[in-house]
């Protein structure tokens, strides 16, 4: 089947999604599908996937890896908005509605493979392909739902419950069948995301360790499958 240029991106995204669903990653299969309006880059752990500036001329489709989005206020404070896992889009608000978009940055939690798509090209693709639009809407609605649930937890739960939810989400997002998981995020990052101070995180970690819900090794949180089961029981029963 002959494809016009604006179908290239939709087809490429479909291939990427199929690879993720099948648990495989083949960059050699993806690269030949690029055109002059797309490029792929590997972003190392802790490096910026896209900056907070609103004036950007591209959107990002994170193909592989996990990352977090955050907003930095003028005084230097950080508001962690979400942790996300590939495949997913980012920067769409900056190119589609810059007037109402936020100064949000994205940083890699692990090495990420990112597809960068030029602004004018992706807008043409959206105008010509309704299936492409529906896929993006699904991504954006999922993000909105995630942030809404985070807001509810911050409003209704205490620091202990906040941290348990955080650990459970981290396990669900990063665990790939292993029996043990290490929380890689630093204490100040966790504190900022949960809306508490770092001292509260230290105290809460000790409480959870005493209850056998987590294991601490050199200050890092480790959880096993059995502990995740206990955490679920505590949160949902």
CSV table of C-alpha atoms in Angstrom, one decimal:
chain,number,residue,atom,x,y,z
A,1,UNK,CA,0.0,0.0,0.0
A,2,UNK,CA,1.3,3.4,-1.0
A,3,UNK,CA,1.3,5.9,1.9
A,4,UNK,CA,1.4,9.7,1.7
A,5,UNK,CA,3.8,11.5,3.9
A,6,UNK,CA,1.3,12.2,6.7
A,7,UNK,CA,0.6,8.6,7.1
A,8,UNK,CA,4.3,7.8,7.9
A,9,UNK,CA,4.0,9.0,11.5
A,10,UNK,CA,0.8,7.1,12.2
A,11,UNK,CA,2.3,3.9,10.7
A,12,UNK,CA,5.5,4.4,12.7
A,13,UNK,CA,3.6,4.8,16.0
A,14,UNK,CA,1.6,1.6,15.3
A,15,UNK,CA,4.9,-0.3,14.8
A,16,UNK,CA,6.3,1.1,18.1
A,17,UNK,CA,3.1,0.2,20.0
A,18,UNK,CA,3.2,-3.3,18.6
A,19,UNK,CA,6.8,-3.7,19.7
A,20,UNK,CA,5.9,-2.6,23.2
A,21,UNK,CA,2.9,-4.9,23.4
A,22,UNK,CA,5.1,-7.8,22.3
A,23,UNK,CA,7.8,-6.9,24.8
A,24,UNK,CA,10.5,-6.3,22.1
A,25,UNK,CA,12.5,-3.3,21.0
A,26,UNK,CA,14.0,-3.3,17.5
A,27,UNK,CA,15.4,0.1,16.6
A,28,UNK,CA,16.6,-1.2,13.3
A,29,UNK,CA,13.0,-1.8,12.4
A,30,UNK,CA,12.0,1.7,13.3
A,31,UNK,CA,14.8,3.8,11.7
A,32,UNK,CA,13.9,3.0,8.1
A,33,UNK,CA,10.4,4.4,8.7
A,34,UNK,CA,11.6,7.9,9.6
A,35,UNK,CA,11.2,10.8,7.2
A,36,UNK,CA,12.9,14.2,7.2
A,37,UNK,CA,10.4,15.6,9.8
A,38,UNK,CA,11.3,12.9,12.4
A,39,UNK,CA,14.5,12.0,14.3
A,40,UNK,CA,15.4,9.5,17.0
A,41,UNK,CA,17.7,10.2,20.0
A,42,UNK,CA,18.8,8.2,23.0
A,43,UNK,CA,18.5,10.3,26.2
A,44,UNK,CA,20.7,9.1,29.1
A,45,UNK,CA,19.3,8.6,32.6
A,46,UNK,CA,18.8,11.9,34.5
A,47,UNK,CA,19.1,14.0,31.3
A,48,UNK,CA,16.4,16.3,29.9
A,49,UNK,CA,14.0,14.9,27.3
A,50,UNK,CA,12.5,18.3,26.7
A,51,UNK,CA,13.0,21.6,28.5
A,52,UNK,CA,10.3,23.6,30.3
A,53,UNK,CA,10.2,26.4,27.7
A,54,UNK,CA,6.9,26.8,25.9
A,55,UNK,CA,8.4,27.9,22.6
A,56,UNK,CA,9.3,24.6,21.1
A,57,UNK,CA,9.1,23.4,17.5
A,58,UNK,CA,8.7,19.7,18.1
A,59,UNK,CA,6.7,17.1,20.0
A,60,UNK,CA,8.2,14.0,21.6
A,61,UNK,CA,7.1,10.4,21.5
A,62,UNK,CA,9.0,8.5,24.1
A,63,UNK,CA,9.5,5.1,22.5
A,64,UNK,CA,11.3,3.3,25.3
A,65,UNK,CA,12.1,3.9,29.0
A,66,UNK,CA,10.5,5.8,31.9
A,67,UNK,CA,10.6,9.5,32.8
A,68,UNK,CA,9.0,12.1,35.0
A,69,UNK,CA,7.5,15.5,34.4
A,70,UNK,CA,7.9,18.4,36.8
A,71,UNK,CA,7.3,22.1,36.9
A,72,UNK,CA,9.9,24.5,38.4
A,73,UNK,CA,8.7,27.7,40.1
A,74,UNK,CA,10.6,31.0,40.0
A,75,UNK,CA,11.9,30.5,43.5
A,76,UNK,CA,13.3,27.1,42.6
A,77,UNK,CA,10.7,24.8,44.1
A,78,UNK,CA,9.8,21.7,42.1
A,79,UNK,CA,6.3,20.3,41.6
A,80,UNK,CA,6.4,16.7,40.4
A,81,UNK,CA,3.5,16.2,38.1
A,82,UNK,CA,3.7,12.6,36.9
A,83,UNK,CA,5.9,9.6,36.3
A,84,UNK,CA,5.3,8.0,32.9
A,85,UNK,CA,6.4,5.0,30.9
A,86,UNK,CA,6.9,4.6,27.2
A,87,UNK,CA,5.3,4.6,24.8
A,88,UNK,CA,3.6,8.0,25.2
A,89,UNK,CA,3.6,11.6,23.8
A,90,UNK,CA,4.9,14.7,25.5
A,91,UNK,CA,5.1,18.4,24.6
A,92,UNK,CA,1.7,18.3,22.7
A,93,UNK,CA,0.3,21.2,24.7
A,94,UNK,CA,3.3,23.3,23.8
A,95,UNK,CA,2.8,23.0,20.1
A,96,UNK,CA,-1.0,22.8,20.0
A,97,UNK,CA,-2.0,25.3,22.6
A,98,UNK,CA,1.1,27.3,23.8
A,99,UNK,CA,-1.1,30.1,25.2
A,100,UNK,CA,-2.4,27.7,27.9
A,101,UNK,CA,0.5,25.3,28.3
A,102,UNK,CA,2.8,25.0,31.3
A,103,UNK,CA,6.6,25.3,31.9
A,104,UNK,CA,6.9,21.6,32.3
A,105,UNK,CA,10.2,19.7,31.8
A,106,UNK,CA,10.7,15.9,31.3
A,107,UNK,CA,13.7,14.1,32.7
A,108,UNK,CA,14.7,10.5,32.0
A,109,UNK,CA,14.5,8.0,35.0
A,110,UNK,CA,16.5,5.6,32.9
A,111,UNK,CA,17.9,5.7,29.4
A,112,UNK,CA,15.1,6.7,27.0
A,113,UNK,CA,14.7,6.4,23.3
A,114,UNK,CA,12.8,9.4,22.0
A,115,UNK,CA,11.2,10.2,18.7
A,116,UNK,CA,11.2,14.0,18.0
A,117,UNK,CA,8.6,15.2,15.5
A,118,UNK,CA,8.6,18.6,13.9
A,119,UNK,CA,5.7,20.9,14.9
A,120,UNK,CA,4.3,21.7,11.5
A,121,UNK,CA,4.5,18.1,10.3
A,122,UNK,CA,2.7,16.7,13.3
A,123,UNK,CA,-0.1,19.3,13.0
A,124,UNK,CA,-0.6,18.2,9.4
A,125,UNK,CA,-0.8,14.6,10.5
A,126,UNK,CA,-3.4,15.4,13.0
A,127,UNK,CA,-5.5,17.3,10.5
A,128,UNK,CA,-5.4,14.4,8.1
A,129,UNK,CA,-5.8,11.3,10.3
A,130,UNK,CA,-8.6,10.9,12.8
A,131,UNK,CA,-7.2,7.6,14.2
A,132,UNK,CA,-4.0,9.4,15.0
A,133,UNK,CA,-6.0,12.1,16.9
A,134,UNK,CA,-7.9,9.4,18.9
A,135,UNK,CA,-4.7,7.8,20.0
A,136,UNK,CA,-3.3,11.1,21.2
A,137,UNK,CA,-6.6,11.9,23.0
A,138,UNK,CA,-6.3,8.6,24.9
A,139,UNK,CA,-2.8,9.5,26.1
A,140,UNK,CA,-3.9,12.9,27.3
A,141,UNK,CA,-7.0,11.6,29.1
A,142,UNK,CA,-4.8,8.9,30.8
A,143,UNK,CA,-2.5,11.6,32.0
A,144,UNK,CA,-5.4,13.8,33.3
A,145,UNK,CA,-6.8,10.8,35.2
A,146,UNK,CA,-3.5,10.0,36.8
A,147,UNK,CA,-3.0,13.6,38.0
A,148,UNK,CA,-6.5,13.7,39.3
A,149,UNK,CA,-5.9,10.6,41.4
A,150,UNK,CA,-2.7,12.1,42.7
A,151,UNK,CA,-4.6,15.2,43.7
A,152,UNK,CA,-7.2,13.1,45.6
A,153,UNK,CA,-4.5,11.2,47.5
A,154,UNK,CA,-2.8,14.4,48.6
A,155,UNK,CA,-6.1,15.7,49.8
A,156,UNK,CA,-7.5,12.6,51.6
A,157,UNK,CA,-4.5,10.5,52.8
A,158,UNK,CA,-1.7,11.0,55.3
A,159,UNK,CA,2.1,10.8,54.6
A,160,UNK,CA,2.2,7.1,55.3
A,161,UNK,CA,-0.6,6.3,52.8
A,162,UNK,CA,1.0,8.7,50.3
A,163,UNK,CA,4.3,6.8,50.4
A,164,UNK,CA,2.6,3.4,50.2
A,165,UNK,CA,0.7,4.5,47.1
A,166,UNK,CA,3.9,5.9,45.7
A,167,UNK,CA,5.7,2.6,46.2
A,168,UNK,CA,2.9,0.6,44.7
A,169,UNK,CA,2.7,2.8,41.6
A,170,UNK,CA,6.5,2.5,41.2
A,171,UNK,CA,6.3,-1.3,41.4
A,172,UNK,CA,3.4,-1.4,38.9
A,173,UNK,CA,5.3,0.9,36.5
A,174,UNK,CA,8.8,-0.5,36.6
A,175,UNK,CA,8.6,-4.1,37.7
A,176,UNK,CA,9.0,-6.6,34.8
A,177,UNK,CA,8.5,-9.9,36.6
A,178,UNK,CA,11.3,-9.5,39.2
A,179,UNK,CA,10.7,-10.6,42.7
A,180,UNK,CA,12.4,-7.5,44.2
A,181,UNK,CA,12.3,-3.8,43.3
A,182,UNK,CA,14.5,-0.9,44.3
A,183,UNK,CA,13.0,2.6,44.4
A,184,UNK,CA,15.5,4.7,42.5
A,185,UNK,CA,14.1,8.2,43.2
A,186,UNK,CA,15.9,10.3,45.8
A,187,UNK,CA,14.2,11.3,49.0
A,188,UNK,CA,13.9,15.0,48.1
A,189,UNK,CA,12.2,14.0,44.8
A,190,UNK,CA,9.8,11.7,46.6
A,191,UNK,CA,9.1,14.4,49.2
A,192,UNK,CA,8.4,17.0,46.5
A,193,UNK,CA,6.0,14.7,44.6
A,194,UNK,CA,4.1,13.8,47.8
A,195,UNK,CA,3.9,17.4,49.0
A,196,UNK,CA,5.8,16.7,52.3
A,197,UNK,CA,9.2,17.6,53.6
A,198,UNK,CA,12.2,15.3,53.5
A,199,UNK,CA,12.2,14.7,57.2
A,200,UNK,CA,8.7,13.3,57.0
A,201,UNK,CA,9.9,10.9,54.3
A,202,UNK,CA,12.7,9.7,56.5
A,203,UNK,CA,10.3,9.1,59.5
A,204,UNK,CA,7.7,7.4,57.3
A,205,UNK,CA,10.2,5.1,55.8
A,206,UNK,CA,11.4,4.0,59.2
A,207,UNK,CA,7.7,3.3,60.3
A,208,UNK,CA,7.1,1.2,57.2
A,209,UNK,CA,10.3,-0.7,57.7
A,210,UNK,CA,9.3,-1.5,61.4
A,211,UNK,CA,6.0,-2.8,60.1
A,212,UNK,CA,7.7,-5.0,57.6
A,213,UNK,CA,6.2,-3.3,54.5
A,214,UNK,CA,9.5,-2.2,53.1
A,215,UNK,CA,13.2,-3.0,53.5
A,216,UNK,CA,15.8,-0.2,53.8
A,217,UNK,CA,19.4,-0.7,52.5
A,218,UNK,CA,21.7,2.3,52.8
A,219,UNK,CA,18.6,4.5,52.9
A,220,UNK,CA,17.1,3.1,49.7
A,221,UNK,CA,13.7,1.5,49.6
A,222,UNK,CA,13.4,-2.2,48.5
A,223,UNK,CA,10.2,-4.1,48.2
A,224,UNK,CA,9.4,-7.8,47.5
A,225,UNK,CA,6.4,-9.3,45.9
A,226,UNK,CA,5.1,-10.4,49.4
A,227,UNK,CA,5.5,-6.9,50.7
A,228,UNK,CA,3.6,-5.5,47.7
A,229,UNK,CA,0.7,-7.9,48.6
A,230,UNK,CA,0.7,-6.5,52.2
A,231,UNK,CA,0.7,-2.9,50.9
A,232,UNK,CA,-2.3,-3.6,48.7
A,233,UNK,CA,-4.1,-5.2,51.6
A,234,UNK,CA,-3.4,-2.2,53.8
A,235,UNK,CA,-4.5,0.3,51.2
A,236,UNK,CA,-7.6,-1.4,49.7
A,237,UNK,CA,-9.0,-3.6,52.5
